[in-house]
Amino acid sequence: MIYGIGTDICDIRRVAKSLERHGERFAEKVLAEGELITWRARSARWPARGLRFLATRFSAKEAFSKAIGMGMVMPMTWRSCEVIKLPSGQPSLVLHGELKTWFEQRGLRAHLTITDESDYAASFCVVEKTSPP
């Protein structure tokens, strides 16, 4: 049973301006520790690729927060939600702390897709209820 759906489109140029204005603090606010490591490595090699990585993670977390119906309100925080890439290349979510507990207590499962193209990053998330509360 579908619990919620969420979608987000993010203007990568807007993320670039936030990064210019706030520096690495912006990435540190949005990205979980594992994502931060990947972002730094990609940004060092190819800044545009690092920027797109940050924008897709921002978009994915916005879509997920909409799918669970709470936006960026506790227990949902930027850093408690981590986007990973499975060996197949499929994006997936790893939740941490209170958000993980909240999510598991409700028997939920998330499905995520992300994409970026030139100036935009987009994400779509479906959250399903897999077991009774």
PDB file of C-alpha atoms in Angstrom:
ATOM      1  CA  MET A   1       0.000   0.000   0.000  1.00  0.00           C
ATOM      2  CA  ILE A   2       1.329   3.433  -0.915  1.00  0.00           C
ATOM      3  CA  TYR A   3       1.988   5.580   2.150  1.00  0.00           C
ATOM      4  CA  GLY A   4       3.083   8.662   0.218  1.00  0.00           C
ATOM      5  CA  ILE A   5       4.751  10.036  -2.874  1.00  0.00           C
ATOM      6  CA  GLY A   6       7.078  12.966  -3.280  1.00  0.00           C
ATOM      7  CA  THR A   7       8.802  14.712  -6.139  1.00  0.00           C
ATOM      8  CA  ASP A   8      11.263  17.572  -6.351  1.00  0.00           C
ATOM      9  CA  ILE A   9      13.030  19.506  -9.064  1.00  0.00           C
ATOM     10  CA  CYS A  10      16.045  21.556  -8.112  1.00  0.00           C
ATOM     11  CA  ASP A  11      17.738  24.289 -10.115  1.00  0.00           C
ATOM     12  CA  ILE A  12      21.440  23.369  -9.944  1.00  0.00           C
ATOM     13  CA  ARG A  13      22.359  27.044 -10.436  1.00  0.00           C
ATOM     14  CA  ARG A  14      20.530  27.837  -7.178  1.00  0.00           C
ATOM     15  CA  VAL A  15      22.580  25.195  -5.364  1.00  0.00           C
ATOM     16  CA  ALA A  16      25.730  26.700  -6.885  1.00  0.00           C
ATOM     17  CA  LYS A  17      24.767  30.142  -5.519  1.00  0.00           C
ATOM     18  CA  SER A  18      24.146  28.680  -2.044  1.00  0.00           C
ATOM     19  CA  LEU A  19      27.535  26.980  -2.203  1.00  0.00           C
ATOM     20  CA  GLU A  20      29.199  30.250  -3.246  1.00  0.00           C
ATOM     21  CA  ARG A  21      27.433  32.170  -0.483  1.00  0.00           C
ATOM     22  CA  HIS A  22      27.917  29.671   2.366  1.00  0.00           C
ATOM     23  CA  GLY A  23      30.876  27.596   1.207  1.00  0.00           C
ATOM     24  CA  GLU A  24      31.325  24.053   2.438  1.00  0.00           C
ATOM     25  CA  ARG A  25      28.944  24.745   5.353  1.00  0.00           C
ATOM     26  CA  PHE A  26      26.056  24.370   2.914  1.00  0.00           C
ATOM     27  CA  ALA A  27      27.179  20.891   1.856  1.00  0.00           C
ATOM     28  CA  GLU A  28      27.838  19.947   5.485  1.00  0.00           C
ATOM     29  CA  LYS A  29      24.263  20.925   6.361  1.00  0.00           C
ATOM     30  CA  VAL A  30      22.675  18.887   3.562  1.00  0.00           C
ATOM     31  CA  LEU A  31      24.912  15.824   3.221  1.00  0.00           C
ATOM     32  CA  ALA A  32      25.366  12.882   5.584  1.00  0.00           C
ATOM     33  CA  GLU A  33      28.951  11.858   6.394  1.00  0.00           C
ATOM     34  CA  GLY A  34      29.258   9.260   3.605  1.00  0.00           C
ATOM     35  CA  GLU A  35      27.779  11.663   1.049  1.00  0.00           C
ATOM     36  CA  LEU A  36      30.166  14.393   2.174  1.00  0.00           C
ATOM     37  CA  ILE A  37      33.166  12.158   1.451  1.00  0.00           C
ATOM     38  CA  THR A  38      31.882  11.428  -2.073  1.00  0.00           C
ATOM     39  CA  TRP A  39      31.021  15.089  -2.681  1.00  0.00           C
ATOM     40  CA  ARG A  40      34.507  16.251  -1.677  1.00  0.00           C
ATOM     41  CA  ALA A  41      36.189  13.654  -3.903  1.00  0.00           C
ATOM     42  CA  ARG A  42      34.013  14.496  -6.914  1.00  0.00           C
ATOM     43  CA  SER A  43      34.345  18.231  -6.377  1.00  0.00           C
ATOM     44  CA  ALA A  44      38.137  17.972  -6.220  1.00  0.00           C
ATOM     45  CA  ARG A  45      38.314  16.086  -9.529  1.00  0.00           C
ATOM     46  CA  TRP A  46      35.533  17.854 -11.402  1.00  0.00           C
ATOM     47  CA  PRO A  47      33.667  20.698  -9.638  1.00  0.00           C
ATOM     48  CA  ALA A  48      30.618  20.502 -11.940  1.00  0.00           C
ATOM     49  CA  ARG A  49      30.161  16.834 -11.114  1.00  0.00           C
ATOM     50  CA  GLY A  50      30.392  17.567  -7.397  1.00  0.00           C
ATOM     51  CA  LEU A  51      27.789  20.299  -7.785  1.00  0.00           C
ATOM     52  CA  ARG A  52      25.373  17.935  -9.565  1.00  0.00           C
ATOM     53  CA  PHE A  53      25.950  15.325  -6.836  1.00  0.00           C
ATOM     54  CA  LEU A  54      24.990  17.867  -4.157  1.00  0.00           C
ATOM     55  CA  ALA A  55      21.921  19.010  -6.125  1.00  0.00           C
ATOM     56  CA  THR A  56      20.638  15.464  -6.658  1.00  0.00           C
ATOM     57  CA  ARG A  57      21.013  14.665  -2.948  1.00  0.00           C
ATOM     58  CA  PHE A  58      19.213  17.885  -2.028  1.00  0.00           C
ATOM     59  CA  SER A  59      16.397  17.010  -4.433  1.00  0.00           C
ATOM     60  CA  ALA A  60      16.150  13.381  -3.261  1.00  0.00           C
ATOM     61  CA  LYS A  61      15.859  14.389   0.389  1.00  0.00           C
ATOM     62  CA  GLU A  62      13.169  16.951  -0.452  1.00  0.00           C
ATOM     63  CA  ALA A  63      11.207  14.305  -2.392  1.00  0.00           C
ATOM     64  CA  PHE A  64      11.550  11.803   0.470  1.00  0.00           C
ATOM     65  CA  SER A  65      10.433  14.358   3.076  1.00  0.00           C
ATOM     66  CA  LYS A  66       7.325  15.024   0.983  1.00  0.00           C
ATOM     67  CA  ALA A  67       6.631  11.305   0.555  1.00  0.00           C
ATOM     68  CA  ILE A  68       6.632  10.752   4.318  1.00  0.00           C
ATOM     69  CA  GLY A  69       4.435  13.819   4.731  1.00  0.00           C
ATOM     70  CA  MET A  70       6.515  15.874   7.103  1.00  0.00           C
ATOM     71  CA  GLY A  71       8.877  18.130   5.201  1.00  0.00           C
ATOM     72  CA  MET A  72      12.014  19.086   7.108  1.00  0.00           C
ATOM     73  CA  VAL A  73      10.542  18.627  10.569  1.00  0.00           C
ATOM     74  CA  MET A  74      11.973  16.311  13.230  1.00  0.00           C
ATOM     75  CA  PRO A  75      12.729  13.512  13.034  1.00  0.00           C
ATOM     76  CA  MET A  76      13.435  14.330   9.353  1.00  0.00           C
ATOM     77  CA  THR A  77      16.717  16.186   8.980  1.00  0.00           C
ATOM     78  CA  TRP A  78      19.039  16.596   6.028  1.00  0.00           C
ATOM     79  CA  ARG A  79      21.796  14.510   7.586  1.00  0.00           C
ATOM     80  CA  SER A  80      19.551  11.734   8.952  1.00  0.00           C
ATOM     81  CA  CYS A  81      18.636  10.776   5.392  1.00  0.00           C
ATOM     82  CA  GLU A  82      21.467   9.476   3.203  1.00  0.00           C
ATOM     83  CA  VAL A  83      21.297   8.649  -0.492  1.00  0.00           C
ATOM     84  CA  ILE A  84      23.487   5.721  -1.493  1.00  0.00           C
ATOM     85  CA  LYS A  85      24.110   3.906  -4.736  1.00  0.00           C
ATOM     86  CA  LEU A  86      23.513   0.157  -4.748  1.00  0.00           C
ATOM     87  CA  PRO A  87      25.955  -2.085  -6.682  1.00  0.00           C
ATOM     88  CA  SER A  88      23.412  -2.085  -9.533  1.00  0.00           C
ATOM     89  CA  GLY A  89      23.623   1.721  -9.705  1.00  0.00           C
ATOM     90  CA  GLN A  90      20.119   2.160  -8.300  1.00  0.00           C
ATOM     91  CA  PRO A  91      19.795   4.973  -5.761  1.00  0.00           C
ATOM     92  CA  SER A  92      18.541   4.004  -2.321  1.00  0.00           C
ATOM     93  CA  LEU A  93      18.058   5.602   1.079  1.00  0.00           C
ATOM     94  CA  VAL A  94      19.785   4.831   4.356  1.00  0.00           C
ATOM     95  CA  LEU A  95      18.162   6.454   7.351  1.00  0.00           C
ATOM     96  CA  HIS A  96      19.877   7.286  10.623  1.00  0.00           C
ATOM     97  CA  GLY A  97      18.931   7.988  14.239  1.00  0.00           C
ATOM     98  CA  GLU A  98      15.407   9.008  15.174  1.00  0.00           C
ATOM     99  CA  LEU A  99      14.291   9.080  11.532  1.00  0.00           C
ATOM    100  CA  LYS A 100      15.309   5.446  11.058  1.00  0.00           C
ATOM    101  CA  THR A 101      13.398   4.439  14.208  1.00  0.00           C
ATOM    102  CA  TRP A 102      10.321   6.447  13.168  1.00  0.00           C
ATOM    103  CA  PHE A 103      10.376   4.930   9.659  1.00  0.00           C
ATOM    104  CA  GLU A 104      10.861   1.328  10.821  1.00  0.00           C
ATOM    105  CA  GLN A 105       8.142   1.585  13.499  1.00  0.00           C
ATOM    106  CA  ARG A 106       5.650   2.351  10.754  1.00  0.00           C
ATOM    107  CA  GLY A 107       6.761  -0.560   8.555  1.00  0.00           C
ATOM    108  CA  LEU A 108       7.716   1.701   5.662  1.00  0.00           C
ATOM    109  CA  ARG A 109       9.924   1.162   2.632  1.00  0.00           C
ATOM    110  CA  ALA A 110      11.158   3.845   0.214  1.00  0.00           C
ATOM    111  CA  HIS A 111      11.769   3.679  -3.532  1.00  0.00           C
ATOM    112  CA  LEU A 112      13.814   6.491  -5.055  1.00  0.00           C
ATOM    113  CA  THR A 113      14.875   7.696  -8.456  1.00  0.00           C
ATOM    114  CA  ILE A 114      17.102  10.693  -9.178  1.00  0.00           C
ATOM    115  CA  THR A 115      18.333  12.371 -12.341  1.00  0.00           C
ATOM    116  CA  ASP A 116      20.156  15.491 -13.428  1.00  0.00           C
ATOM    117  CA  GLU A 117      20.389  17.258 -16.733  1.00  0.00           C
ATOM    118  CA  SER A 118      22.262  20.490 -17.412  1.00  0.00           C
ATOM    119  CA  ASP A 119      20.640  22.971 -15.046  1.00  0.00           C
ATOM    120  CA  TYR A 120      18.250  20.738 -13.100  1.00  0.00           C
ATOM    121  CA  ALA A 121      18.205  17.798 -10.727  1.00  0.00           C
ATOM    122  CA  ALA A 122      14.971  15.894 -10.152  1.00  0.00           C
ATOM    123  CA  SER A 123      13.857  13.152  -7.801  1.00  0.00           C
ATOM    124  CA  PHE A 124      10.808  11.003  -7.269  1.00  0.00           C
ATOM    125  CA  CYS A 125      10.143   8.956  -4.151  1.00  0.00           C
ATOM    126  CA  VAL A 126       7.419   6.446  -3.349  1.00  0.00           C
ATOM    127  CA  VAL A 127       7.042   5.247   0.227  1.00  0.00           C
ATOM    128  CA  GLU A 128       5.047   2.096   0.800  1.00  0.00           C
ATOM    129  CA  LYS A 129       3.689   0.491   3.925  1.00  0.00           C
ATOM    130  CA  THR A 130       5.021  -3.056   4.026  1.00  0.00           C
ATOM    131  CA  SER A 131       3.780  -4.243   7.406  1.00  0.00           C
ATOM    132  CA  PRO A 132       1.157  -3.317   9.990  1.00  0.00           C
ATOM    133  CA  PRO A 133       2.135  -0.713  12.616  1.00  0.00           C
TER     134      PRO A 133
END
